[in-house]
Coordinates of C-alpha atoms in Angstrom, one line a residue:
Chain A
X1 CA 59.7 30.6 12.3
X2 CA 62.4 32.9 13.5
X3 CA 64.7 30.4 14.3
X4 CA 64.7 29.1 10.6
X5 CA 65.3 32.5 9.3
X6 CA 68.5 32.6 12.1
X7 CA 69.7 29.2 10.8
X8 CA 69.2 30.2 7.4
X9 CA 71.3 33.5 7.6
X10 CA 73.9 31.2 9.8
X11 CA 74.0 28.6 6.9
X12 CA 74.8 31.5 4.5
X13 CA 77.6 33.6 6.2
X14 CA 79.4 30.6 6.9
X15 CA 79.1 29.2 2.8
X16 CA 79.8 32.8 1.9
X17 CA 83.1 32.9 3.8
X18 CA 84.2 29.8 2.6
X19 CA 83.6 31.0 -1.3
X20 CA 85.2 33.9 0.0
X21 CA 88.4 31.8 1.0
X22 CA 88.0 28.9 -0.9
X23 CA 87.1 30.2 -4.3
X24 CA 89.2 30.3 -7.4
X25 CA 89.7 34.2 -8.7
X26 CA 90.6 37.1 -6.8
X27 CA 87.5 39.2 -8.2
X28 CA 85.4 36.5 -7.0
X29 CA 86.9 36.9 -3.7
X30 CA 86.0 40.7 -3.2
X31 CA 82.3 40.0 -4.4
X32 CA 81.7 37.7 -2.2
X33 CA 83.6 39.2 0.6
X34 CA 80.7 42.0 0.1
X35 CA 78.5 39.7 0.0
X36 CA 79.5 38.1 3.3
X37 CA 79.6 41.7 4.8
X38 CA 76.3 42.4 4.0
X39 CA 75.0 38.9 5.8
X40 CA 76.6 40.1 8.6
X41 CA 75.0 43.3 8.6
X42 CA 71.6 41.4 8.6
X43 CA 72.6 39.0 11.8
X44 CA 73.6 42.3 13.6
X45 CA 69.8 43.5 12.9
X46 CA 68.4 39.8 13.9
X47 CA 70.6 41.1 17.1
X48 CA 69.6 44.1 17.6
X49 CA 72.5 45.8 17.1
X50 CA 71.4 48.0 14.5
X51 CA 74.7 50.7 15.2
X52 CA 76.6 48.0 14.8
X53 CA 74.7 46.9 11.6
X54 CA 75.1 50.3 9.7
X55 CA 78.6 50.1 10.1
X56 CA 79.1 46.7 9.1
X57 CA 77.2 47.8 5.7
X58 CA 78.4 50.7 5.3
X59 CA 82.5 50.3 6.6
X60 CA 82.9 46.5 6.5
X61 CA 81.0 45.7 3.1
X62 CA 80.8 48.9 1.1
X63 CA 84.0 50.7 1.9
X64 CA 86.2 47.8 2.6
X65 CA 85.2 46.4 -0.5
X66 CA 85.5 49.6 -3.1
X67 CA 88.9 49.3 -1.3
X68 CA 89.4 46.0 -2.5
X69 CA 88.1 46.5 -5.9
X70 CA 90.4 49.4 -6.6
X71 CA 93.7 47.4 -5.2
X72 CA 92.3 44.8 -7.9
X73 CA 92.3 47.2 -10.8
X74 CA 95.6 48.9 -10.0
X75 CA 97.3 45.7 -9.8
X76 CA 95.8 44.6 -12.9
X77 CA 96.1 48.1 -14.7
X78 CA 100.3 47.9 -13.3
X79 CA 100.6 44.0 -14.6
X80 CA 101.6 42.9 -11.6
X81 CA 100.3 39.4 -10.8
X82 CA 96.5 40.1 -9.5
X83 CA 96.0 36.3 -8.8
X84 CA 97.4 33.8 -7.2
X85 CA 99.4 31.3 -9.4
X86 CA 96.5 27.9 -9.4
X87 CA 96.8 25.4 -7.3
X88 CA 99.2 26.2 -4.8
X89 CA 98.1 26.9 -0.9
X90 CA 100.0 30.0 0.9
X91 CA 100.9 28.3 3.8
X92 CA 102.0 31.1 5.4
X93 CA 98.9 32.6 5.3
X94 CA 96.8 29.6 6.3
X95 CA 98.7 29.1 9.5
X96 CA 98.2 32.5 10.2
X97 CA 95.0 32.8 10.3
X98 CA 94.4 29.6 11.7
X99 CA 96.3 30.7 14.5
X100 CA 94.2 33.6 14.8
X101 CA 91.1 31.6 14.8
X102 CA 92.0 29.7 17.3
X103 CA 92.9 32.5 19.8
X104 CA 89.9 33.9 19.2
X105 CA 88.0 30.3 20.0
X106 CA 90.3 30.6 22.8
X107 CA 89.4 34.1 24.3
X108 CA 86.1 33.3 23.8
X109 CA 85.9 30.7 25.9
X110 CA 88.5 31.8 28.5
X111 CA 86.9 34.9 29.0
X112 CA 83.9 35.7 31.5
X113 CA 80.8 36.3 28.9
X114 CA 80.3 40.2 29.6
X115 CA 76.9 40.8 31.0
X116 CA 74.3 43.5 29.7
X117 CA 74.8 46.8 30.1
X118 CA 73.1 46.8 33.4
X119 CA 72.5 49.1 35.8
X120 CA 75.5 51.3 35.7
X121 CA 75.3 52.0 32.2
X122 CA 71.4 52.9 33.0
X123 CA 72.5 55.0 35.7
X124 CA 75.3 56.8 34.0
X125 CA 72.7 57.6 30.7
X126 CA 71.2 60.4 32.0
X127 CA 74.3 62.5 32.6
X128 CA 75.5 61.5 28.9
X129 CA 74.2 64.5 27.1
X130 CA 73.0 62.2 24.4
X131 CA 70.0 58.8 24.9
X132 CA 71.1 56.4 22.3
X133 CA 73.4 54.1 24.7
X134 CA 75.7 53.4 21.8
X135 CA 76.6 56.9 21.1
X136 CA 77.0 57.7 24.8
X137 CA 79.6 55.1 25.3
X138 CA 81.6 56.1 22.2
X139 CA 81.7 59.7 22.2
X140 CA 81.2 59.9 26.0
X141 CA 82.4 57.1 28.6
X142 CA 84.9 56.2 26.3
X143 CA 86.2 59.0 24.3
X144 CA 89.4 57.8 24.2
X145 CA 88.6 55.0 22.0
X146 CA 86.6 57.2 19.6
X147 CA 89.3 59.7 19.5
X148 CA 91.7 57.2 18.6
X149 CA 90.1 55.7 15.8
X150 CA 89.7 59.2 14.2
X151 CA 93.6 59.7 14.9
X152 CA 94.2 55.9 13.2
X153 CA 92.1 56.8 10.3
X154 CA 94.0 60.0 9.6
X155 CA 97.7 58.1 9.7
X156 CA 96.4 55.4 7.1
X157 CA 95.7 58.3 4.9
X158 CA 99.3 59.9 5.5
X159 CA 100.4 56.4 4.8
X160 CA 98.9 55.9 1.8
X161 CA 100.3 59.5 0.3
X162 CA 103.2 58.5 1.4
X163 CA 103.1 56.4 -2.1
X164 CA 102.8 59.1 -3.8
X165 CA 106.0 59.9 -6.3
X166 CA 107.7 62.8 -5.9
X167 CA 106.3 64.7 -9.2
X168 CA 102.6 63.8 -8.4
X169 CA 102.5 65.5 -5.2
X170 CA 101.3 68.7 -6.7
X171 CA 98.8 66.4 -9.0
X172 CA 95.1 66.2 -7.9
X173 CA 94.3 62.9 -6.4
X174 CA 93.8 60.0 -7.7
X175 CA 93.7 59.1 -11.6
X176 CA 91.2 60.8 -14.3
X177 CA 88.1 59.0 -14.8
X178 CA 86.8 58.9 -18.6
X179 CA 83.0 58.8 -18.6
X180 CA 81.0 59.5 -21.1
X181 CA 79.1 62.3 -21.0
X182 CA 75.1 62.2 -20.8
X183 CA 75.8 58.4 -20.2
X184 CA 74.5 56.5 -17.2
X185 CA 77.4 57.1 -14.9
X186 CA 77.0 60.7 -15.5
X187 CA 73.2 60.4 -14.5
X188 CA 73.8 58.2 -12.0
X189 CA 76.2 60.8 -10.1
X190 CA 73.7 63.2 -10.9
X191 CA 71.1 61.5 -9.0
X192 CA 72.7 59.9 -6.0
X193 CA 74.2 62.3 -4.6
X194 CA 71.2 65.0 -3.1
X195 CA 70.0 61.1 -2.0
X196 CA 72.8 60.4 -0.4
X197 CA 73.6 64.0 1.1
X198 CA 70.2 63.6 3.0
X199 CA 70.7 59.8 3.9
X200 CA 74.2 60.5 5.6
X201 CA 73.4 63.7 7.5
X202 CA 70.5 62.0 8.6
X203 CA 72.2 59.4 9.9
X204 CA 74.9 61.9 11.8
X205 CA 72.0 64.0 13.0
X206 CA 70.2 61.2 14.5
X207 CA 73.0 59.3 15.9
X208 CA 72.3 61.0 19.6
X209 CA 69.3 59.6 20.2
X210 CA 68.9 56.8 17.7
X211 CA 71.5 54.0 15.8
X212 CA 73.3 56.1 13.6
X213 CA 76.6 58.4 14.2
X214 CA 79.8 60.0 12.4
X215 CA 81.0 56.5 11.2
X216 CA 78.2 55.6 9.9
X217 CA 76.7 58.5 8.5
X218 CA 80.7 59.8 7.6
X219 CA 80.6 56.6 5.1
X220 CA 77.3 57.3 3.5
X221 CA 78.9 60.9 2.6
X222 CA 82.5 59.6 1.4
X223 CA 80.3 57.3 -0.2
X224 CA 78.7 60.3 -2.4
X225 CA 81.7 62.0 -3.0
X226 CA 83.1 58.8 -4.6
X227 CA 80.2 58.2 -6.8
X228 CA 80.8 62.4 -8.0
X229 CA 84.3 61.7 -8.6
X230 CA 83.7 58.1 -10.6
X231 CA 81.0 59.8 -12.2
X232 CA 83.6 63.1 -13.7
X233 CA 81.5 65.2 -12.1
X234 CA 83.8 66.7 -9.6
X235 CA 87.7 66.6 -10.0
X236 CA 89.5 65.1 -6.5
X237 CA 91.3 67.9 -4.9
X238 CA 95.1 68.5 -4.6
X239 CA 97.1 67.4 -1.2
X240 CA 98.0 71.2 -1.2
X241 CA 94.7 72.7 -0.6
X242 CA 94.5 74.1 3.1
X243 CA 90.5 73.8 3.3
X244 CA 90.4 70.3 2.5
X245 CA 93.8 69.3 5.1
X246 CA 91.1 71.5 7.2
X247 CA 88.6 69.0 6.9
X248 CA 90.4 66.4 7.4
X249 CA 91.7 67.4 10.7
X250 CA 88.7 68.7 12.2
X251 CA 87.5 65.7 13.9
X252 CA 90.2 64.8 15.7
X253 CA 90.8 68.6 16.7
X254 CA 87.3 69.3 17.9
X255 CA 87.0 66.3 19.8
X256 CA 90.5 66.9 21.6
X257 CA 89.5 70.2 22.0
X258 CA 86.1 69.2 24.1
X259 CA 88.7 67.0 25.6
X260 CA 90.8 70.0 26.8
X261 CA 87.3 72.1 27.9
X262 CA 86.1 69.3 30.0
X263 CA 90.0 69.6 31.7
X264 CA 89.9 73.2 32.1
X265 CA 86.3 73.1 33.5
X266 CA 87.6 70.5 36.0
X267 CA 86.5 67.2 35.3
X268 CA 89.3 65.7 33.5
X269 CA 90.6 65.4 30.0
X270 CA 87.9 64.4 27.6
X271 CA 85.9 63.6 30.6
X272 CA 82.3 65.7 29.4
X273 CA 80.6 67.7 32.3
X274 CA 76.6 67.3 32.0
X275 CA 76.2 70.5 31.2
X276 CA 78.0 71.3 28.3
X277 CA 78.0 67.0 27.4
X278 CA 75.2 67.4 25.0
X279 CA 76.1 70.2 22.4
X280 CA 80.0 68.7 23.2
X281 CA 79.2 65.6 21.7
X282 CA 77.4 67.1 18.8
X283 CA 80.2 69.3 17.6
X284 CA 82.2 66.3 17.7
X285 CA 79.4 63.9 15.3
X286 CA 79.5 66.7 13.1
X287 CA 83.3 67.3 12.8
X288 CA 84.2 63.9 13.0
X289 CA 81.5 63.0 10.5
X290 CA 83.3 65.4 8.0
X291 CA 87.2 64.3 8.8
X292 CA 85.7 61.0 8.1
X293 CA 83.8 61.4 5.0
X294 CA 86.8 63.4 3.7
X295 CA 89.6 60.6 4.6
X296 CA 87.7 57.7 3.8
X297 CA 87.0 59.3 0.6
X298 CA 90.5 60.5 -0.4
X299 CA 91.2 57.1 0.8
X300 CA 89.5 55.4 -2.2
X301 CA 90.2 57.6 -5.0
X302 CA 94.2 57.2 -3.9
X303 CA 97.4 59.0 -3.8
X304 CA 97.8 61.8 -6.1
X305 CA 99.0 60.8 -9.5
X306 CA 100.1 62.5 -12.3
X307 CA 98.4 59.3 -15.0
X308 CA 101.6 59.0 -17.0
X309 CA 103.5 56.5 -15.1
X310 CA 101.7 53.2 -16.5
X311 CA 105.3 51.7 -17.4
Chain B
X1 CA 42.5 42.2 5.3
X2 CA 45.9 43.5 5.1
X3 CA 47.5 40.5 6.1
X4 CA 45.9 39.1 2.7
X5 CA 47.1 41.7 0.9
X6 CA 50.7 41.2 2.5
X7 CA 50.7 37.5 1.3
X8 CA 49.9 38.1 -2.0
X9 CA 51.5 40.6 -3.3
X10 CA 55.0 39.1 -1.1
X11 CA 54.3 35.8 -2.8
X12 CA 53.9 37.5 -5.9
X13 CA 57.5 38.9 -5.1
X14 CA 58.9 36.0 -4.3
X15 CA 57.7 34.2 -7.7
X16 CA 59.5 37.0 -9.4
X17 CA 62.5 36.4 -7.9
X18 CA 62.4 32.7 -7.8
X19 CA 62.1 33.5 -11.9
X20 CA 64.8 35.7 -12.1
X21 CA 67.2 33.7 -10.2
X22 CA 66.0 30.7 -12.3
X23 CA 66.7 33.2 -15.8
X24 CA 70.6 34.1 -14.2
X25 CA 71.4 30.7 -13.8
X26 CA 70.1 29.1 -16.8
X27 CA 70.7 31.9 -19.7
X28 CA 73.5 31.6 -22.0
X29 CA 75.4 34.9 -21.8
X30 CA 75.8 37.8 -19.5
X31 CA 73.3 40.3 -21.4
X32 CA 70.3 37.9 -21.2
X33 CA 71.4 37.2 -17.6
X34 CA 71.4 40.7 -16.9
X35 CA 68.2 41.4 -18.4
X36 CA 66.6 38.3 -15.8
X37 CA 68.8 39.9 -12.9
X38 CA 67.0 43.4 -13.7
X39 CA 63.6 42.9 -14.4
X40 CA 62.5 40.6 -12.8
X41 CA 64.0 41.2 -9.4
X42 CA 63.3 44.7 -9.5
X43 CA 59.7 44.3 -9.8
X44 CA 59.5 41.3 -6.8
X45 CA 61.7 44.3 -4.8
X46 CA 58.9 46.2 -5.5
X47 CA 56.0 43.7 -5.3
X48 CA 57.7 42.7 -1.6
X49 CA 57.8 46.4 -1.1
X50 CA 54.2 46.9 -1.6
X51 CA 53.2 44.3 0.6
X52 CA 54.9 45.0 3.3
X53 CA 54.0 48.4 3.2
X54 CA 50.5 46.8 3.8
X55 CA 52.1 46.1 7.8
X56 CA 53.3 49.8 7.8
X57 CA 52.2 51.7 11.1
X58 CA 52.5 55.4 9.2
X59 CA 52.9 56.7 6.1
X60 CA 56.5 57.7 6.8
X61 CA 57.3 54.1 6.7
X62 CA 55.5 53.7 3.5
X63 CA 57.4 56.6 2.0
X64 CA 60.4 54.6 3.3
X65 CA 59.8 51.4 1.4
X66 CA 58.9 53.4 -1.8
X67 CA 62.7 55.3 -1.2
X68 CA 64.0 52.2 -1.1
X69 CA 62.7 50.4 -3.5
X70 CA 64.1 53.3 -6.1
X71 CA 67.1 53.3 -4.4
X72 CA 67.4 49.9 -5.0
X73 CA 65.8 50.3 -9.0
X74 CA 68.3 53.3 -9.8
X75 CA 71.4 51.3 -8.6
X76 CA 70.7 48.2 -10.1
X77 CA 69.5 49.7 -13.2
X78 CA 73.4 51.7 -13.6
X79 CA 75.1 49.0 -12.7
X80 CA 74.2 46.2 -15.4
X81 CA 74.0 49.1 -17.5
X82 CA 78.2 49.8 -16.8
X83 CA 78.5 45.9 -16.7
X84 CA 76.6 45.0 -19.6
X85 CA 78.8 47.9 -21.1
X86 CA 81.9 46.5 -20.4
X87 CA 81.0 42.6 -21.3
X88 CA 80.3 44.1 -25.0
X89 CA 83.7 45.9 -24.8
X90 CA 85.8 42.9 -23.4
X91 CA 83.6 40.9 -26.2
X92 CA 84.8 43.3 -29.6
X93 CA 88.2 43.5 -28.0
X94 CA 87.9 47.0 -27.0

């Protein structure tokens, strides 16, 4: 019976990503875009890859695709051309990602398939500091990766003030949001959030020795401050305040900071010693849980604005 | 004895979905649409939930599915609130 279920879920990603490309409408696009996101989530459990799983729901579907929903409404709020004129097929764009299809076909077939984690990752486990493989390999074997990312995610938010005008800068971010009060939105905010709170520290907390971690359980939190802001309930800081630029940097800093103790205590830069490895690696989860919920937030609401610039 | 229980009440879940999904595709505007979308997949959620809580090894995991389920019944509830909302707004021309 499994196998039906698997060819099932196969069927459906792959008639999901063709409404997603085919389709007429770019709204209809972003839905089922989440939609397709979420499917993938599920083939990831029917892997068992459930780390990779929570990330796929959380990053790819939820986050990329609030992402996409507020690009749709500022384009439509700015009367810029939200959709496609009818009929006509970007070439451009086709042959593009056709191209990168095929490589893709290509490097998969070129390329060795990569074993199991096999013995040396068994091996090497012990002297992680943390058991869930998955965690070890990121925050551990290979740091630099991790650290990376968290430096990545902190220039796309740089980038994106960087549209800021010059008279917003002082402005809190992002535009006001009218709710009304006492109505569902404002319950709704009410609600989620001690939910959520739970949920996404959970999900940090657990990371070392089950599927879980900062990205994961980082999203889950932006994903509560976004539903306070949308909701009125809190008003989205202002680029000046120090304790939020704090936050935001505090990922990246503790980790290069373990980086620099496992260097000074003579095992290399961001190479862990077993001692220390385990209570290293959970400064970092927490930090970087927090740069991360903070950016990816800020990251949604949007660049500060001052709301009077609607031509 | 459990597994019964599983296969009814998941059955009964999937009936209420089956009807639901039937409702959203064969009702004339969004509100009755909505109003098939809500009720009636929120209770086969929670008519799936309860029978697979029947295959639950602990209580935690029962208290898991219950979480869930209202979870699920809070967000969907909000949401065709704020879209049923906005259909009536985009219908009296704001």
């Amino acid at each position: 019976m499994t196998w039906a279920l698997d060819a099932t879920l196969c069927a459906m990603i792959l008639a999901v990503a063709l409404a997603t490309v085919l389709g007429r409408g770019v709204f209809r696009a972003i839905v089922f875009f989440v939609v397709y996101g979420l499917l993938l989530a599920l083939a990831w459990v029917r892997l068992d890859a459930v780390d990779v799983a929570l990330a796929e729901a959380a990053i790819g579907a939820g986050l990329t695709g609030v992402l996409f929903l507020a690009a749709f409404g500022r384009l439509a709020r700015s009367g810029a051309d939200a959709e496609p004129p009818p009929g006509r097929v970007n070439i451009a764009a086709a042959l593009a990602s056709a191209a990168l299809t095929g490589a893709l076909v290509w490097a998969w077939v070129a390329l060795p398939l990569p074993g199991r984690p096999g013995p040396e990752l068994a091996e090497a486990l012990p002297r992680a500091g943390v058991e869930n493989p998955v965690t070890a390999v990121l925050l551990n074997f290979r740091a630099w990766d991790t650290l990376l990312e968290s430096v990545v995610l902190l220039a796309a938010l740089v980038g994106l003030w960087m549209l800021a005008r010059d008279e917003a800068w002082t402005e809190p971010l992002g535009l006001p949001q009218h709710v009304r009060p006492g109505g569902v939105m404002a319950s709704f905010g009410r609600i989620l959030p001690p939910v959520g709170v739970l949920v996404g520290a959970y999900v940090v907390y657990v990371g070392a020795d089950r599927p879980g971690g900062a990205f994961q359980g980082g999203t889950v939190l932006a994903a509560v401050g976004i539903v306070a802001a949308l909701a009125g309930l809190v008003r989205p800081p202002r680029v000046t305040r120090r304790a939020w630029r704090a936050a935001l940097v505090a990922g990246p800093a503790v980790f290069l900071a373990a980086g620099l103790g496992g260097a000074a205590l003579g095992a290399g830069f961001l190479t862990l010693p077993e001692r220390i490895a385990g209570s290293a690696i959970f400064a970092i989860e927490i930090a970087l849980a927090l740069s991360i919920a903070v950016t990816l937030a800020f990251l949604v609401i949007g660049p500060p604005e001052t709301g009077l610039e609607d031509q | 004895m459990t597994d019964l229980a599983t296969h009814v009440f998941t059955g009964l879940g999937v009936l209420f979905f089956l009807a639901g999904s039937v409702g959203f595709l064969r009702f004339p505007d969004i509100f009755s649409r909505l109003h098939a979308l809500t009720k009636a997949d929120n209770l086969g959620l929670g008519f799936i939930a309860l029978g697979v809580a029947f295959q639950a090894g602990s209580w935690r995991q029962v208290a898991l599915l219950a979480l869930i389920w209202a979870l699920v019944l809070l967000a969907a509830g909000t949401v065709s609130q704020l879209v049923a909302r906005h259909a009536l707004r985009e219908r009296d021309g704001r």
